[in-house]
PDB file of C-alpha atoms in Angstrom:
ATOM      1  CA  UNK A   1      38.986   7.596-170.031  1.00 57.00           C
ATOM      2  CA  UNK A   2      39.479   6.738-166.292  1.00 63.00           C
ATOM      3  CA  UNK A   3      38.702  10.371-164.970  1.00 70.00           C
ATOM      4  CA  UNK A   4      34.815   9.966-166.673  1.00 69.00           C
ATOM      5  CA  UNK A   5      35.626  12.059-169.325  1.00 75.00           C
ATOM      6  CA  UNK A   6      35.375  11.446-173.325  1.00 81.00           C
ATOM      7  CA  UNK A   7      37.629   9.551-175.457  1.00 85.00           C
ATOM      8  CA  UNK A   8      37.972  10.965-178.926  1.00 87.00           C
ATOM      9  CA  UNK A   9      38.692   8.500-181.745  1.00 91.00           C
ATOM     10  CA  UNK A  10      40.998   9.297-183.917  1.00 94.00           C
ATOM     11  CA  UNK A  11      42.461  11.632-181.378  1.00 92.00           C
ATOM     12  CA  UNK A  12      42.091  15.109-181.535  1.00 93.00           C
ATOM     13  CA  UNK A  13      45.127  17.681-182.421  1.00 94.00           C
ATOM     14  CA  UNK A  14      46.913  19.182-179.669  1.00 94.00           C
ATOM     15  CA  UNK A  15      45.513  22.815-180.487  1.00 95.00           C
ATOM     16  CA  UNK A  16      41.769  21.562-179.889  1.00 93.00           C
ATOM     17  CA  UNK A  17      42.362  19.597-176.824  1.00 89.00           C
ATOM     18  CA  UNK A  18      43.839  22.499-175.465  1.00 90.00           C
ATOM     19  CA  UNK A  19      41.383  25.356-176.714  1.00 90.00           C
ATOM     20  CA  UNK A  20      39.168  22.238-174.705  1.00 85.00           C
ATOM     21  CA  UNK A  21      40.817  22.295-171.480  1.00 82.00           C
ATOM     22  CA  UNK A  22      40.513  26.643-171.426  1.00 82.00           C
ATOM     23  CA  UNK A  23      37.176  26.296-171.691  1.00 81.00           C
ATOM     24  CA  UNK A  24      35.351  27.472-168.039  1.00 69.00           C
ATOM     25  CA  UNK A  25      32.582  25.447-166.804  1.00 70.00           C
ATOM     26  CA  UNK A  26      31.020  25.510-162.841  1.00 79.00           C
ATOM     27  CA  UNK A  27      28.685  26.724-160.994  1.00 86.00           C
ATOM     28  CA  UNK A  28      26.195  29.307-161.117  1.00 90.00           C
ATOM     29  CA  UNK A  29      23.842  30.500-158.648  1.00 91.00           C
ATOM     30  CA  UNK A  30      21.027  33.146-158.214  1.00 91.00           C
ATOM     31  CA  UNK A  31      19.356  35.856-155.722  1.00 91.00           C
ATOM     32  CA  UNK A  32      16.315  36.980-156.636  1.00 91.00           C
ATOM     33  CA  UNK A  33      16.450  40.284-154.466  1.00 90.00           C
ATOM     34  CA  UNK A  34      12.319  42.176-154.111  1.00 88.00           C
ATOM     35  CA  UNK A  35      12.193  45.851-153.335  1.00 86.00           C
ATOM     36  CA  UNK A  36       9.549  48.003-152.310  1.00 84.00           C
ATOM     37  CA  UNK A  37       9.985  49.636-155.354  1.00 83.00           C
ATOM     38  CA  UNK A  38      12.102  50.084-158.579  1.00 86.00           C
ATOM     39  CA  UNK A  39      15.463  52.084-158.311  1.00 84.00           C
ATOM     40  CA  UNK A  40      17.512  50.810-161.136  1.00 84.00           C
ATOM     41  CA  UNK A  41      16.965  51.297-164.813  1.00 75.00           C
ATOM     42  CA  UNK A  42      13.810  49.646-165.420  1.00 69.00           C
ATOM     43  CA  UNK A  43      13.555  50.082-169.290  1.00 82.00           C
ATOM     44  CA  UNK A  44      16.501  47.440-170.009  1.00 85.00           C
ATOM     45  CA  UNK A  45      16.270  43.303-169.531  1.00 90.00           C
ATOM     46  CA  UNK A  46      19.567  43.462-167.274  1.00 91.00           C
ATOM     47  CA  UNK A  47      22.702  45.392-166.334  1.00 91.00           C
ATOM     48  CA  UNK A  48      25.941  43.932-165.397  1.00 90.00           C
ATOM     49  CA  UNK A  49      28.778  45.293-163.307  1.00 89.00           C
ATOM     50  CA  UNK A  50      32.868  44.537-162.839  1.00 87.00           C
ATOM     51  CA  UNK A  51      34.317  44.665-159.736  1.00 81.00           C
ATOM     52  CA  UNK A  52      37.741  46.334-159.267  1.00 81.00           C
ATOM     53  CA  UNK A  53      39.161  43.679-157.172  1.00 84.00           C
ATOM     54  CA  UNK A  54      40.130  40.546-159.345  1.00 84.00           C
ATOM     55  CA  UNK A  55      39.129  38.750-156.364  1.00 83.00           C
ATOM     56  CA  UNK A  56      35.949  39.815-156.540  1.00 83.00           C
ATOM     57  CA  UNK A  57      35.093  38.395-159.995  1.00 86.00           C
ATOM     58  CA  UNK A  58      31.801  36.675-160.266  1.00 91.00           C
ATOM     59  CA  UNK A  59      30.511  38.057-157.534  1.00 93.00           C
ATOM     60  CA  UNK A  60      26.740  39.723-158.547  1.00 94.00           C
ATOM     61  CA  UNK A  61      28.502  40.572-161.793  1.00 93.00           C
ATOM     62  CA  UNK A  62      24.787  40.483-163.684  1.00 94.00           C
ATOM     63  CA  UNK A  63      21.227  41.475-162.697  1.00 93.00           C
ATOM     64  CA  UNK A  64      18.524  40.327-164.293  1.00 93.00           C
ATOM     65  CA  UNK A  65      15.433  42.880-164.468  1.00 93.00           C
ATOM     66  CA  UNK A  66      12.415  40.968-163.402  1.00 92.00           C
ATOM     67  CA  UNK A  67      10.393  44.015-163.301  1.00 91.00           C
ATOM     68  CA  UNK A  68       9.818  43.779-166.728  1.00 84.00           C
ATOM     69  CA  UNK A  69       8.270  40.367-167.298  1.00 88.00           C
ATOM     70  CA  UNK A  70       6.465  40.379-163.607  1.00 90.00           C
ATOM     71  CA  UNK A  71       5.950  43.958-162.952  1.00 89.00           C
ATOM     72  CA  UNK A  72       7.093  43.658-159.528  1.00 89.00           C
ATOM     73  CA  UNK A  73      10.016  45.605-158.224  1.00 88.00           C
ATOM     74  CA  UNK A  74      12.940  42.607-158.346  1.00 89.00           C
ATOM     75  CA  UNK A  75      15.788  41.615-159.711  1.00 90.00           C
ATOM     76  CA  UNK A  76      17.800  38.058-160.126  1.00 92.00           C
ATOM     77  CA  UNK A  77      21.513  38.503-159.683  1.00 93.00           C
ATOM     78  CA  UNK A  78      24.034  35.924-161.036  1.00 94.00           C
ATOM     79  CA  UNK A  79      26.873  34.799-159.162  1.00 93.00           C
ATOM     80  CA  UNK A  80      29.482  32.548-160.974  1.00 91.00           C
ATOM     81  CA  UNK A  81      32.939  30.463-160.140  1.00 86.00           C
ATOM     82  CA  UNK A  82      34.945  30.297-156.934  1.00 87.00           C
ATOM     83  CA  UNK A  83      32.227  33.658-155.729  1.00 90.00           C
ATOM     84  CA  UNK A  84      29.586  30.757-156.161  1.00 90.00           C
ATOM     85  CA  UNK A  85      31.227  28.611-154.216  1.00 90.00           C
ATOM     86  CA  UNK A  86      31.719  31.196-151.734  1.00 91.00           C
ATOM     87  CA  UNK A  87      28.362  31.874-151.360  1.00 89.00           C
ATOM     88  CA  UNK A  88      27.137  28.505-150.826  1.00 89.00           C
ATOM     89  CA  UNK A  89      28.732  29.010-147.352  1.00 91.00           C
ATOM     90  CA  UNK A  90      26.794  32.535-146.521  1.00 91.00           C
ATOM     91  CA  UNK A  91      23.612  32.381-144.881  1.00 88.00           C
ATOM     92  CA  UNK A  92      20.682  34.294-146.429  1.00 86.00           C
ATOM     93  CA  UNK A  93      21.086  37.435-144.651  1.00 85.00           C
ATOM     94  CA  UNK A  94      24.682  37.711-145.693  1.00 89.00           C
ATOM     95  CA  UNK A  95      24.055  36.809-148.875  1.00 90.00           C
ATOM     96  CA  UNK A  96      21.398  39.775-149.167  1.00 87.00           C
ATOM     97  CA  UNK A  97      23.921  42.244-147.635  1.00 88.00           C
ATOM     98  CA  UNK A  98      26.697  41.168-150.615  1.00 90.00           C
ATOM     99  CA  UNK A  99      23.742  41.419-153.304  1.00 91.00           C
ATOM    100  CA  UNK A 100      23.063  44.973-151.621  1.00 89.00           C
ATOM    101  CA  UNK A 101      26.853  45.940-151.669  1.00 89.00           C
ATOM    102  CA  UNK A 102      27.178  45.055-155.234  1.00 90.00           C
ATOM    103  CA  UNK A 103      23.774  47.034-155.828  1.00 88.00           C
ATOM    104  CA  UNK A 104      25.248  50.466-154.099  1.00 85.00           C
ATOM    105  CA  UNK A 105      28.281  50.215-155.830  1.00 85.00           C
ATOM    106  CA  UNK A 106      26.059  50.923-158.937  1.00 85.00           C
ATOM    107  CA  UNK A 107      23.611  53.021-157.639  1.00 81.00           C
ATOM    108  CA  UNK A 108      24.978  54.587-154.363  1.00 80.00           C
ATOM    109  CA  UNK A 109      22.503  54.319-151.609  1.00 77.00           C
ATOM    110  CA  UNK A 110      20.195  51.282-151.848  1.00 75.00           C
ATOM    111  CA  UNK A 111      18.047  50.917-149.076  1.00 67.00           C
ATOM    112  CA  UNK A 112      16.996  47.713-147.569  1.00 60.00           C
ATOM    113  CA  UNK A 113      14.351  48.837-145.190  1.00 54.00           C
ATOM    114  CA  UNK A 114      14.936  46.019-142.645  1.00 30.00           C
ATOM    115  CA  UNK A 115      16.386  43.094-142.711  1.00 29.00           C
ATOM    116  CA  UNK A 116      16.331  40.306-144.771  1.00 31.00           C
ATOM    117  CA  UNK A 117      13.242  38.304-143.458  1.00 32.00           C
ATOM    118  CA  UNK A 118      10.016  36.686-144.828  1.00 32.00           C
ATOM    119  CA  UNK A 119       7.916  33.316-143.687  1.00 32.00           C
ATOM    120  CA  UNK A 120       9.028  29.982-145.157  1.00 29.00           C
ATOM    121  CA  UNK A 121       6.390  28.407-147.333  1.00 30.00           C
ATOM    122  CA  UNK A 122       7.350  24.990-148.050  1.00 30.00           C
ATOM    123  CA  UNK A 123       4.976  25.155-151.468  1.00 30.00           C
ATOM    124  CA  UNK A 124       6.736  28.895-152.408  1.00 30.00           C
ATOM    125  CA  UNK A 125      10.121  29.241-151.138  1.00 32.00           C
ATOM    126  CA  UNK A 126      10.752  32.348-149.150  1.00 32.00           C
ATOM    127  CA  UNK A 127       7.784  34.965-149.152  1.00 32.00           C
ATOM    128  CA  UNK A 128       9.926  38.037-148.188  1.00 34.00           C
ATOM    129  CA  UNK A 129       7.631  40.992-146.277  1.00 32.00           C
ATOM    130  CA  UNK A 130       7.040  43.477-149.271  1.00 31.00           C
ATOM    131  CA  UNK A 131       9.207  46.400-147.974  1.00 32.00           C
ATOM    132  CA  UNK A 132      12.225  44.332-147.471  1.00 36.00           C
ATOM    133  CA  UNK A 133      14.790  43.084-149.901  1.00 39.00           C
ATOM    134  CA  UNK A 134      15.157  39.579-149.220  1.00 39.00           C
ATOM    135  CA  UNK A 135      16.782  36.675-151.646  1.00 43.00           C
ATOM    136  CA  UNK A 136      14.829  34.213-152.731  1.00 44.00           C
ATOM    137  CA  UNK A 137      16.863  31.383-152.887  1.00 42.00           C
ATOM    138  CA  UNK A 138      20.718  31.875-153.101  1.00 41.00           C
ATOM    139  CA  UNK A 139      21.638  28.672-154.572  1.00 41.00           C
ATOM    140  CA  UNK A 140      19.892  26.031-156.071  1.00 39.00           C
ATOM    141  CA  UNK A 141      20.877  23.177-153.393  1.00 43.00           C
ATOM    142  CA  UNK A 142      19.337  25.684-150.807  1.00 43.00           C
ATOM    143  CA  UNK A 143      16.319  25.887-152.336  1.00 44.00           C
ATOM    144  CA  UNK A 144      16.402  22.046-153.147  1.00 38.00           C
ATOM    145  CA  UNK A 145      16.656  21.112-149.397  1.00 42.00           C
ATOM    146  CA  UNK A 146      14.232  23.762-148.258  1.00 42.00           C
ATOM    147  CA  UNK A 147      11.364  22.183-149.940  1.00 38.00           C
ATOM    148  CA  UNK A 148      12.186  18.440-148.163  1.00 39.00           C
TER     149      UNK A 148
END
């Protein structure tokens, strides 16, 4: 096909080339937020929320509990679709502050303790200061130039 795509031979039925074309595919990116300590649930593997405004779908609509596997008080937050995209444009500070917003709308007051903040370590990523929530890396391409 001239678009890149796939060529199906014989061609498929109508009904599967469209079920095809409804299927969602793009990009996904992740915060990994560190606290000075654990405030959500810490017994479960992750905990997802919906937004009430339609436009705000995607936007930290999962957390992953990293607490469990590491022990340390964090969490990896998904962000999916046009909110991805959005994101891309935030700095990490901003990003942080949206992760946090997300966060209170679950558990009412989350705390940062400072802002978001840490050295750069070209081997590590972002070492955030312990008492500070701080992402991580919000997007793969981020973290992907960083380390040039």
């Amino acid at each position: 096909p001239d678009e890149g795509g796939i060529r199906f031979e014989p061609p498929l039925p109508p009904a599967h080339l469209s079920a095809i074309s409804r299927l969602g595919f793009g990009l996904l990116n992740k915060v990994a937020l560190f606290f000075p300590k654990v405030f959500w649930p810490h017994q479960t593997d992750f905990f997802g929320r919906t937004a009430r405004d339609p436009k705000q779908r995607g936007r930290f609509f999962l957390f992953f509990n990293l607490h469990q596997s590491s022990g340390q008080p964090a969490l990896l937050a998904l962000i999916a679709g046009s909110a991805a995209q959005d994101l891309e444009k935030l700095d990490d500070d901003d990003v942080a502050n949206e992760a946090l917003d997300a966060l209170r709308t679950m558990f009412g007051k989350v705390r940062r303790d400072g802002t978001a903040s840490g050295t750069w370590n070209r081997a590590h990523g972002l070492v955030a200061h312990p008492a500070r929530a701080s992402p991580l890396c919000s997007s793969l391409r981020r973290c992907r130039s960083r380390r040039r």
